[in-house]
JSON list of N, CA and C and ligand atoms in Angstrom, two decimals:
[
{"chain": "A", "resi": 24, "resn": "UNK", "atom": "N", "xyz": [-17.61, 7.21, 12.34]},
{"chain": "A", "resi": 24, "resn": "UNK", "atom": "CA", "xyz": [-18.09, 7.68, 11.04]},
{"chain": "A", "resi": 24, "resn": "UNK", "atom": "C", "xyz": [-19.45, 8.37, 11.22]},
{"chain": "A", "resi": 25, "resn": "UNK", "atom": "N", "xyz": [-19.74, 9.07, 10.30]},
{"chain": "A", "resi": 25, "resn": "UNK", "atom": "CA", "xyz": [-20.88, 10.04, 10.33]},
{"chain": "A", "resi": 25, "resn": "UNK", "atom": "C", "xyz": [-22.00, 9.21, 9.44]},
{"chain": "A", "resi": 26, "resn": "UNK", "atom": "N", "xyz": [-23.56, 8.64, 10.36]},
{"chain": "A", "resi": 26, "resn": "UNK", "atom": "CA", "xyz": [-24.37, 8.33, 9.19]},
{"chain": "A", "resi": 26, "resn": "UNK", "atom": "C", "xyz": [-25.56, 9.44, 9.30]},
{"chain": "A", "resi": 27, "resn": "UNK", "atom": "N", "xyz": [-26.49, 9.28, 8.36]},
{"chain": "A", "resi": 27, "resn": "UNK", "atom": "CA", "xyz": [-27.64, 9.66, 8.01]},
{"chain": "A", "resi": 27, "resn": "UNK", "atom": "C", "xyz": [-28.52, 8.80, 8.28]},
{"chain": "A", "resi": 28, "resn": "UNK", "atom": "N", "xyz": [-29.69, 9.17, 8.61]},
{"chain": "A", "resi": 28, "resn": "UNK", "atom": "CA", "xyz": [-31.12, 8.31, 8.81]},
{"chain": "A", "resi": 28, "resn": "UNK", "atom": "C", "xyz": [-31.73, 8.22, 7.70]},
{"chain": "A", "resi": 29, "resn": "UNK", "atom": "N", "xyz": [-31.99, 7.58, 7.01]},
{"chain": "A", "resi": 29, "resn": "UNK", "atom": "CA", "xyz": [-32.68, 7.55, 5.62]},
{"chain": "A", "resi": 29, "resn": "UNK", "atom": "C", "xyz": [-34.38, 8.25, 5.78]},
{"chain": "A", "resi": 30, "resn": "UNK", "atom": "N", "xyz": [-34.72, 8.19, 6.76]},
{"chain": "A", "resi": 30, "resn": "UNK", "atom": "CA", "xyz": [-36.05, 8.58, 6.96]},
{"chain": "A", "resi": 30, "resn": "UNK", "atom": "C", "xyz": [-35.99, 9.77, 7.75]},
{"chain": "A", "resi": 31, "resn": "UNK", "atom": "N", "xyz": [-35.28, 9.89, 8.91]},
{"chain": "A", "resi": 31, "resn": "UNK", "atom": "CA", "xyz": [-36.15, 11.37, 8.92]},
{"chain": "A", "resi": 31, "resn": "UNK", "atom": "C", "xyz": [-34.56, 12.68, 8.96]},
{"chain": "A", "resi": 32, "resn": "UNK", "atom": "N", "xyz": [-33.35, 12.03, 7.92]},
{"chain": "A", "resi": 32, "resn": "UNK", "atom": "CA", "xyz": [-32.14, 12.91, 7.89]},
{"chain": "A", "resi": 32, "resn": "UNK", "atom": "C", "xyz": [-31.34, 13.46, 9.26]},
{"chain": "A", "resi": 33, "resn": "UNK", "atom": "N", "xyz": [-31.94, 12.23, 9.94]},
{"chain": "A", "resi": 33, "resn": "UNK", "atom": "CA", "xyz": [-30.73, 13.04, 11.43]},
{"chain": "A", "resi": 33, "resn": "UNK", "atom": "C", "xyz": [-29.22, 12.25, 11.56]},
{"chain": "A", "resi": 34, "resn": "UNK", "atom": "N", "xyz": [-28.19, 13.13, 11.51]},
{"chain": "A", "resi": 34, "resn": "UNK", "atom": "CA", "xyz": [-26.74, 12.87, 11.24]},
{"chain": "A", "resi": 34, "resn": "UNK", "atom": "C", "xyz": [-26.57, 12.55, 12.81]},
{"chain": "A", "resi": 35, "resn": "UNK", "atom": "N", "xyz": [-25.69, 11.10, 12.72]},
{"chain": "A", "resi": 35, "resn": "UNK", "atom": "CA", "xyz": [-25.63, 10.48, 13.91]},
{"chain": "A", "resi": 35, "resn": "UNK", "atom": "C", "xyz": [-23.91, 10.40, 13.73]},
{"chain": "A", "resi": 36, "resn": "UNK", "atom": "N", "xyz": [-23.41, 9.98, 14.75]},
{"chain": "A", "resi": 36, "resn": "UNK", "atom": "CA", "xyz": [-21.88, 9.41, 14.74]},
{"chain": "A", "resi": 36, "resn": "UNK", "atom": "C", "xyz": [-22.13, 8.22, 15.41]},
{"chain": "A", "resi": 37, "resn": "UNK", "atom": "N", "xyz": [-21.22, 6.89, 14.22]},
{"chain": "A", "resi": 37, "resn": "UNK", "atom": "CA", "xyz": [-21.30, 5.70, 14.94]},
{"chain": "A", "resi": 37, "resn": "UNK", "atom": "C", "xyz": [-19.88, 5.58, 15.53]},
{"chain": "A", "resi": 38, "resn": "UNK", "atom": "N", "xyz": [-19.47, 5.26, 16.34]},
{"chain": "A", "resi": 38, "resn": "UNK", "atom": "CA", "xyz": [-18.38, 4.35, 16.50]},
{"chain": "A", "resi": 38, "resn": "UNK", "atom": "C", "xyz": [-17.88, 3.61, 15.55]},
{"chain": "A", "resi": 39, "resn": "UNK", "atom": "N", "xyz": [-16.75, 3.51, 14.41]},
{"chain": "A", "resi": 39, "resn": "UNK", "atom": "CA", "xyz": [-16.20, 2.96, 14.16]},
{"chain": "A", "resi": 39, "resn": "UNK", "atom": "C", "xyz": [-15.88, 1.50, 13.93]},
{"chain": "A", "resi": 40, "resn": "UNK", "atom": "N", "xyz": [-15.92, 1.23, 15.09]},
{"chain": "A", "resi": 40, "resn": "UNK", "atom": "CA", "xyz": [-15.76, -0.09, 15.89]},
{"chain": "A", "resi": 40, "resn": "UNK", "atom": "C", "xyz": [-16.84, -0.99, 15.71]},
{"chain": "A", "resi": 41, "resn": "UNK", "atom": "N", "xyz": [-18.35, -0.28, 15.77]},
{"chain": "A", "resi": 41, "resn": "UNK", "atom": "CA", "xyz": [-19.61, -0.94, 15.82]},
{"chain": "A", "resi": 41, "resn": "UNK", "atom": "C", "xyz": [-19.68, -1.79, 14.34]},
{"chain": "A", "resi": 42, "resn": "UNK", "atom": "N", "xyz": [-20.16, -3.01, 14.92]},
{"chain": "A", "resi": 42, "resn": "UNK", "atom": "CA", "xyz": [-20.60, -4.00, 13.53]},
{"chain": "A", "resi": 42, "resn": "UNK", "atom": "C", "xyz": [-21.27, -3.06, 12.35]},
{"chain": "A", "resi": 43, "resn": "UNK", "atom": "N", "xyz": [-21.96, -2.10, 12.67]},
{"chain": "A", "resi": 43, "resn": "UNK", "atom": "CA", "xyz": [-23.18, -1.73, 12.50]},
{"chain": "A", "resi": 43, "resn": "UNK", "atom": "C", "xyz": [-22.29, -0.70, 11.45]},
{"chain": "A", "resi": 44, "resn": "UNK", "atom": "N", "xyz": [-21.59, 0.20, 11.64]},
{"chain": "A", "resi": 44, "resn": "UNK", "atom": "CA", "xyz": [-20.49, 1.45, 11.34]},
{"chain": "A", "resi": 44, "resn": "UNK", "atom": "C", "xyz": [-19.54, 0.06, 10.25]},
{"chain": "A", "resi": 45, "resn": "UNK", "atom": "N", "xyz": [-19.08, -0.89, 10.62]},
{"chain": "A", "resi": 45, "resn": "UNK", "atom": "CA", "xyz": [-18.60, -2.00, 9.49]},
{"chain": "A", "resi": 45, "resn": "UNK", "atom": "C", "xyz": [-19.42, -2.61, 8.32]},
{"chain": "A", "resi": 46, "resn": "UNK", "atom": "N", "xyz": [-20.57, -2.73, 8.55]},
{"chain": "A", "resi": 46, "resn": "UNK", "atom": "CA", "xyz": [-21.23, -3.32, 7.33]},
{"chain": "A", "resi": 46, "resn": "UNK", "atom": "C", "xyz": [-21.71, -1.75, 6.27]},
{"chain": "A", "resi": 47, "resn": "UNK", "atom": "N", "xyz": [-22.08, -0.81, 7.31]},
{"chain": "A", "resi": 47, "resn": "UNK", "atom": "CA", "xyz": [-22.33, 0.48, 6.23]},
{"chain": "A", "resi": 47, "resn": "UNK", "atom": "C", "xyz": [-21.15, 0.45, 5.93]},
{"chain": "A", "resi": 48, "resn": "UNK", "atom": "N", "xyz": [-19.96, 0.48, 6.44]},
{"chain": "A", "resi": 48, "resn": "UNK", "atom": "CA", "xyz": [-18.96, 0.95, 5.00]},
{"chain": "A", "resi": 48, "resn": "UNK", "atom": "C", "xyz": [-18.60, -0.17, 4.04]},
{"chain": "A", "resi": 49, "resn": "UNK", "atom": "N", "xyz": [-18.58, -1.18, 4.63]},
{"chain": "A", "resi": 49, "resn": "UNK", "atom": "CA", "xyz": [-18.14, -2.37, 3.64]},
{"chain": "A", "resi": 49, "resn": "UNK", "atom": "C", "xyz": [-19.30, -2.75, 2.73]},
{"chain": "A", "resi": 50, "resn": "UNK", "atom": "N", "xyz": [-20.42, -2.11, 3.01]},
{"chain": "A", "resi": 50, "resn": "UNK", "atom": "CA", "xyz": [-21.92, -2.62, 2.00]},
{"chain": "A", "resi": 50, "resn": "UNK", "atom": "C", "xyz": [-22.71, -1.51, 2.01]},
{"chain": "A", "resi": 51, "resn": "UNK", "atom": "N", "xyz": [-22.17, -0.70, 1.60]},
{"chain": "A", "resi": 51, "resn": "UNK", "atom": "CA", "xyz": [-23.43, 0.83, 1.02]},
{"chain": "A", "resi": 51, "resn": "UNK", "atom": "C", "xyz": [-24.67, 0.54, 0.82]},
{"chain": "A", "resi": 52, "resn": "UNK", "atom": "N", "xyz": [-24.86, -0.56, 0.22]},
{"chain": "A", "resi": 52, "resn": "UNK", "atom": "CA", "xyz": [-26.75, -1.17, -0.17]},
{"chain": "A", "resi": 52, "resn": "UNK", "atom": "C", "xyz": [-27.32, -0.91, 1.04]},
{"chain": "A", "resi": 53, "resn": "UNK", "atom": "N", "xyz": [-26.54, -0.92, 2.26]},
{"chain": "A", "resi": 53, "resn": "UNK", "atom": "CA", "xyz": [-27.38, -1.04, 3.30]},
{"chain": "A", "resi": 53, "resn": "UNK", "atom": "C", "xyz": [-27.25, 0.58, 4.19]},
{"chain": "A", "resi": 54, "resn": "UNK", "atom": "N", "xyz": [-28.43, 0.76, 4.59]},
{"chain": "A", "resi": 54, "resn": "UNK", "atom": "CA", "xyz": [-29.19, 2.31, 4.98]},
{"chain": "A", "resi": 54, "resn": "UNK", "atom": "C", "xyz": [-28.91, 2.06, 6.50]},
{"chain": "A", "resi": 55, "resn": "UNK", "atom": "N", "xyz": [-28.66, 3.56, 6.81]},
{"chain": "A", "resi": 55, "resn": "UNK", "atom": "CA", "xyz": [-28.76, 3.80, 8.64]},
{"chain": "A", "resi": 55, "resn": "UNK", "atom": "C", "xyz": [-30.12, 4.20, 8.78]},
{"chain": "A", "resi": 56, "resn": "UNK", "atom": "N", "xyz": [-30.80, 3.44, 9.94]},
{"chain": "A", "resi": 56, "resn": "UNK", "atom": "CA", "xyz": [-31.94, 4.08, 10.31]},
{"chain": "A", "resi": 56, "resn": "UNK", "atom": "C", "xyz": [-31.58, 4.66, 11.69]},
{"chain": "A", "resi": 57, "resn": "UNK", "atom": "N", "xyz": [-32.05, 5.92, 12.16]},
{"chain": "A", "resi": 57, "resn": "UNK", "atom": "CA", "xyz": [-31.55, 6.24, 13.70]},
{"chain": "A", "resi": 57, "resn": "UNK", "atom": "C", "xyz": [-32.91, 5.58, 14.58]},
{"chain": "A", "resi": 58, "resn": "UNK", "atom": "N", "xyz": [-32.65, 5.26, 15.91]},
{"chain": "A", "resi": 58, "resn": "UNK", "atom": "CA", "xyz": [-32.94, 3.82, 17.10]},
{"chain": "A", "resi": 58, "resn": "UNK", "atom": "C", "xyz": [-34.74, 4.79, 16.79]},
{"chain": "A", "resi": 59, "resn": "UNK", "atom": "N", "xyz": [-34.66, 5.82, 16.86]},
{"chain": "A", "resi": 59, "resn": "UNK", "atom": "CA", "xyz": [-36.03, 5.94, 17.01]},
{"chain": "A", "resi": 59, "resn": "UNK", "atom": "C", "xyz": [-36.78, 6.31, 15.74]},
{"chain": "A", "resi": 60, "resn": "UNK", "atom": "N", "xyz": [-36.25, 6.33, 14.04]},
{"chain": "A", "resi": 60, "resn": "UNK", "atom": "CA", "xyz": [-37.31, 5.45, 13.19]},
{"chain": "A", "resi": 60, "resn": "UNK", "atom": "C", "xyz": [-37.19, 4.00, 13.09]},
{"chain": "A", "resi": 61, "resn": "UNK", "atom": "N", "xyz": [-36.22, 3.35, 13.70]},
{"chain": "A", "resi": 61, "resn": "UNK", "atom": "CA", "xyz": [-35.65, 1.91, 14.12]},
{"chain": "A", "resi": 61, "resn": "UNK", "atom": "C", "xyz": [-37.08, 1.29, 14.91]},
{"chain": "A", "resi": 62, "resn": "UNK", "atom": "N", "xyz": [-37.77, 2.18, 15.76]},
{"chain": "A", "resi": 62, "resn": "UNK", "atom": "CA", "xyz": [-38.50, 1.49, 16.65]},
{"chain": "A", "resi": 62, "resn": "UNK", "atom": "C", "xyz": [-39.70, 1.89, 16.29]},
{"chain": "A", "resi": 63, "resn": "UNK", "atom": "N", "xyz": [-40.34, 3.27, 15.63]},
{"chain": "A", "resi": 63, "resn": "UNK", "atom": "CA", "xyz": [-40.95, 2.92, 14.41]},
{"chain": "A", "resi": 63, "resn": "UNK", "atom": "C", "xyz": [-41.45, 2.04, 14.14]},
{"chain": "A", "resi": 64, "resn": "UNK", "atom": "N", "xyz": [-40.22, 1.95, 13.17]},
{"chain": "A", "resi": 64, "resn": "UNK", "atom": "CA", "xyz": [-40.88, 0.68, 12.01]},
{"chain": "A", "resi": 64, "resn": "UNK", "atom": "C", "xyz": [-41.04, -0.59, 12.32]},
{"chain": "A", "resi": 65, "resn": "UNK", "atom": "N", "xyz": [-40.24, -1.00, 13.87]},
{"chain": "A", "resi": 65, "resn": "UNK", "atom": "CA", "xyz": [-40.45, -2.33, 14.21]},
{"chain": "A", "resi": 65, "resn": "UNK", "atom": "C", "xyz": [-42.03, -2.08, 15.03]},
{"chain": "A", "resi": 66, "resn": "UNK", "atom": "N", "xyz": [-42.36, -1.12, 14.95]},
{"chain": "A", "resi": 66, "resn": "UNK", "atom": "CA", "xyz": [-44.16, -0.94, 15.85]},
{"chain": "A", "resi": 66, "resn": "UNK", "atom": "C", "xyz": [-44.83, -1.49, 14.24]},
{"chain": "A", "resi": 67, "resn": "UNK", "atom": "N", "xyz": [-44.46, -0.67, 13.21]},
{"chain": "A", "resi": 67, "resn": "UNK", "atom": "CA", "xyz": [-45.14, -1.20, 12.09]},
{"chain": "A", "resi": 67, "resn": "UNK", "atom": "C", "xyz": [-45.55, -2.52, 11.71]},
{"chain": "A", "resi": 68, "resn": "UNK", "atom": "N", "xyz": [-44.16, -2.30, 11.83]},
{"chain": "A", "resi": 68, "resn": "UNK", "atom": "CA", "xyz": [-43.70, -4.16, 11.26]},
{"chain": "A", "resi": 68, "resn": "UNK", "atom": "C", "xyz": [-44.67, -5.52, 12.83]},
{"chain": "A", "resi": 69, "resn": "UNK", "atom": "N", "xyz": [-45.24, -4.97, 13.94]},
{"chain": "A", "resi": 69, "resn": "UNK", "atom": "CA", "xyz": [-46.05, -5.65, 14.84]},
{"chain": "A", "resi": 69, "resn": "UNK", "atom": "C", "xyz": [-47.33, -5.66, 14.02]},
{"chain": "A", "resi": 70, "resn": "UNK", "atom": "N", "xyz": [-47.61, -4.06, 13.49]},
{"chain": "A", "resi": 70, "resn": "UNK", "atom": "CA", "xyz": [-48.86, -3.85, 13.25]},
{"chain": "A", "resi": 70, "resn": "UNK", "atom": "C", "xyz": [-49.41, -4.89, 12.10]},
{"chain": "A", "resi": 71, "resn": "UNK", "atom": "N", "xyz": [-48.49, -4.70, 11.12]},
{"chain": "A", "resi": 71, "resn": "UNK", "atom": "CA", "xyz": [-48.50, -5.97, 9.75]},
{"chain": "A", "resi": 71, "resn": "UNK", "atom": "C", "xyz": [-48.49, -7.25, 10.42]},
{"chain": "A", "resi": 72, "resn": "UNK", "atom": "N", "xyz": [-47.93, -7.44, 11.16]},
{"chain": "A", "resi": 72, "resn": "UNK", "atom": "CA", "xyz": [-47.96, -9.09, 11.73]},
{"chain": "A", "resi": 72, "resn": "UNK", "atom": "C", "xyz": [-49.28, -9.25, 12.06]},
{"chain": "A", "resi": 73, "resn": "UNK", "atom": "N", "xyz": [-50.06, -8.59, 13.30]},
{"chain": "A", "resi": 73, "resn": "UNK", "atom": "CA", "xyz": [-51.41, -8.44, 13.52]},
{"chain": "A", "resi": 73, "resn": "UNK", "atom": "C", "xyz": [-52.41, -8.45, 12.02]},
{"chain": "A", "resi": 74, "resn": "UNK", "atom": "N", "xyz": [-52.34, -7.65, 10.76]},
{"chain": "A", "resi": 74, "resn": "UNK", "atom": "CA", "xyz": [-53.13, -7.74, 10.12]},
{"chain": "A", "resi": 74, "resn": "UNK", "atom": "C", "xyz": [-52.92, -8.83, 9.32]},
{"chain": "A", "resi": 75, "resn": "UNK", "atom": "N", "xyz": [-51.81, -9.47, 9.48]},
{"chain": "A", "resi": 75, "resn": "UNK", "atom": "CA", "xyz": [-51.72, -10.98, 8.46]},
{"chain": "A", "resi": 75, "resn": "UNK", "atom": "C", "xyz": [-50.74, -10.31, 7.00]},
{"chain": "A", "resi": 76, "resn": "UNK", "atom": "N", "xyz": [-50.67, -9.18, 6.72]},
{"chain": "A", "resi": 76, "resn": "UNK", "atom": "CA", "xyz": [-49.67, -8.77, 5.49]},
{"chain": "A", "resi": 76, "resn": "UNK", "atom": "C", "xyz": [-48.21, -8.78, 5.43]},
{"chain": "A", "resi": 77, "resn": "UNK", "atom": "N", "xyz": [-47.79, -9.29, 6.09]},
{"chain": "A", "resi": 77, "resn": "UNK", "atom": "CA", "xyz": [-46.20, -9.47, 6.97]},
{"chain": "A", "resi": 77, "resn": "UNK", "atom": "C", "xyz": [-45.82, -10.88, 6.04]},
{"chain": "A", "resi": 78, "resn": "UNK", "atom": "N", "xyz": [-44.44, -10.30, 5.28]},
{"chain": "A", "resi": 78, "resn": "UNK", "atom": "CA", "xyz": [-43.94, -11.48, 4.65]},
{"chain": "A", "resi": 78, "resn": "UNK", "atom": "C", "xyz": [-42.52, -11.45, 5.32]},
{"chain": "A", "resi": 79, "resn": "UNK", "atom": "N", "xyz": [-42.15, -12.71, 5.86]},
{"chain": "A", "resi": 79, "resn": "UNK", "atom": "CA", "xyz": [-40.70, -12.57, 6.31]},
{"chain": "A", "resi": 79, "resn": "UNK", "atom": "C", "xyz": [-39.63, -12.85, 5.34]},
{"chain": "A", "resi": 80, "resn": "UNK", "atom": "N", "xyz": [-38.58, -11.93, 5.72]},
{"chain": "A", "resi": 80, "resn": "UNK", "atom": "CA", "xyz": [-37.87, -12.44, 5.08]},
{"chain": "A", "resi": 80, "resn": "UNK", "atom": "C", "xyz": [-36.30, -13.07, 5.52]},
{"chain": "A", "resi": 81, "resn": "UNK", "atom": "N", "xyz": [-35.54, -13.97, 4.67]},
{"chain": "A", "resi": 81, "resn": "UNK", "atom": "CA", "xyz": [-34.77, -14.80, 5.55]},
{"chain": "A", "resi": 81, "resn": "UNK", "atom": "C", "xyz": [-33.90, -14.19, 6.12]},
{"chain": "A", "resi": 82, "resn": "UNK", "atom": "N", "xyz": [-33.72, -13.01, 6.78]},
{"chain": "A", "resi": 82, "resn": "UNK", "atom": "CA", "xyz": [-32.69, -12.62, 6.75]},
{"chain": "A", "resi": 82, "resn": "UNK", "atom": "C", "xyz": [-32.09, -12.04, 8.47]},
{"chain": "A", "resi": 83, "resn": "UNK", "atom": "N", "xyz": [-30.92, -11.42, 9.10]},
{"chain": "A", "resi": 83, "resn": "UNK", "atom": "CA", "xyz": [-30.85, -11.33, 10.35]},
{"chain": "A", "resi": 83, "resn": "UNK", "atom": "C", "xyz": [-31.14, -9.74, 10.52]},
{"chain": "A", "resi": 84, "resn": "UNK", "atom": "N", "xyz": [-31.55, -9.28, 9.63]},
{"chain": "A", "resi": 84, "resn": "UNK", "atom": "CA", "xyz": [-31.93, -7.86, 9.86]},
{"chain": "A", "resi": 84, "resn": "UNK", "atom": "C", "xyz": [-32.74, -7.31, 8.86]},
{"chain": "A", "resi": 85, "resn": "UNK", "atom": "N", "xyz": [-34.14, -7.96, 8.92]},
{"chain": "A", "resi": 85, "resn": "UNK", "atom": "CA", "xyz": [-35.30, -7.67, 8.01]},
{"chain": "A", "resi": 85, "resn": "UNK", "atom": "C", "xyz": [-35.75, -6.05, 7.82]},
{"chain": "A", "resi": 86, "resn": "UNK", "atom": "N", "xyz": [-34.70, -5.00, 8.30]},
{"chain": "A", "resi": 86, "resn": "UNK", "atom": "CA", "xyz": [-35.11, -3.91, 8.57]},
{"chain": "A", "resi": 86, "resn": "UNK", "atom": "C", "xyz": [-34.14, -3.18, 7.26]},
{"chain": "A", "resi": 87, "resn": "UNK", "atom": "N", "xyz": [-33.06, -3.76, 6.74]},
{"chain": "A", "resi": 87, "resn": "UNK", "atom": "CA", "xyz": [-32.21, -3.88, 5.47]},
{"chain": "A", "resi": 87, "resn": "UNK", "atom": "C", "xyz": [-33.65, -3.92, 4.37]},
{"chain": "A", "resi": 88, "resn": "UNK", "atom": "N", "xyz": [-34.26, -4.54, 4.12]},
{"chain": "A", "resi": 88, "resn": "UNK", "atom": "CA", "xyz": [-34.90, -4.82, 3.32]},
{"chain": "A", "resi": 88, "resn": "UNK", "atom": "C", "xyz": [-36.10, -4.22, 2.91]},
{"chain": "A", "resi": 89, "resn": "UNK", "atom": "N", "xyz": [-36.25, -3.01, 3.91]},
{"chain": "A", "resi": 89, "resn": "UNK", "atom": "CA", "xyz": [-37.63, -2.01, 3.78]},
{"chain": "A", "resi": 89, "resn": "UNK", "atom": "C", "xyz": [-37.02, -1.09, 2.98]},
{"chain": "A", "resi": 90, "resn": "UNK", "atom": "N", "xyz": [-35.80, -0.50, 2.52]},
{"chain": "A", "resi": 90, "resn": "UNK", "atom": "CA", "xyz": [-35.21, 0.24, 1.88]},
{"chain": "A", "resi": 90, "resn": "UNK", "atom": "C", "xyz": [-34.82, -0.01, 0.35]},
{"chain": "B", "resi": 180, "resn": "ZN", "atom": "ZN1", "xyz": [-34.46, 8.63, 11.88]}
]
């Protein structure tokens, strides 16, 4: 299947097969980020930990939840 990066619009092809390609189609709420605003935001998400503003949340892919 064909996704989009929500952040910087680059059209990727997932595999099908991938968990990842299964939950976007079975749960639209949830956004493709491509691996490199993916790694990004997990530099961010260090930087917030360092300044103490970092709220976790319960979840297995806290990166769902910036969107
Ligand atoms: Zn991107």
């Amino acid at each position: 299947m064909r996704v989009k990066c929500v952040i910087c619009d680059s059209i990727n092809e997932l595999d099908d097969d991938l968990p990842l390609a299964k939950k976007l189609r079975n749960r639209p709420i949830h956004t493709y980020t491509c691996p490199e605003c993916y790694g990004r935001i997990a530099a961010n998400t260090e930087k917030r930990l360092a300044t103490g503003n970092f709220r976790f949340f319960r979840t297995s892919s806290p990166i769902d939840e910036e969107f």
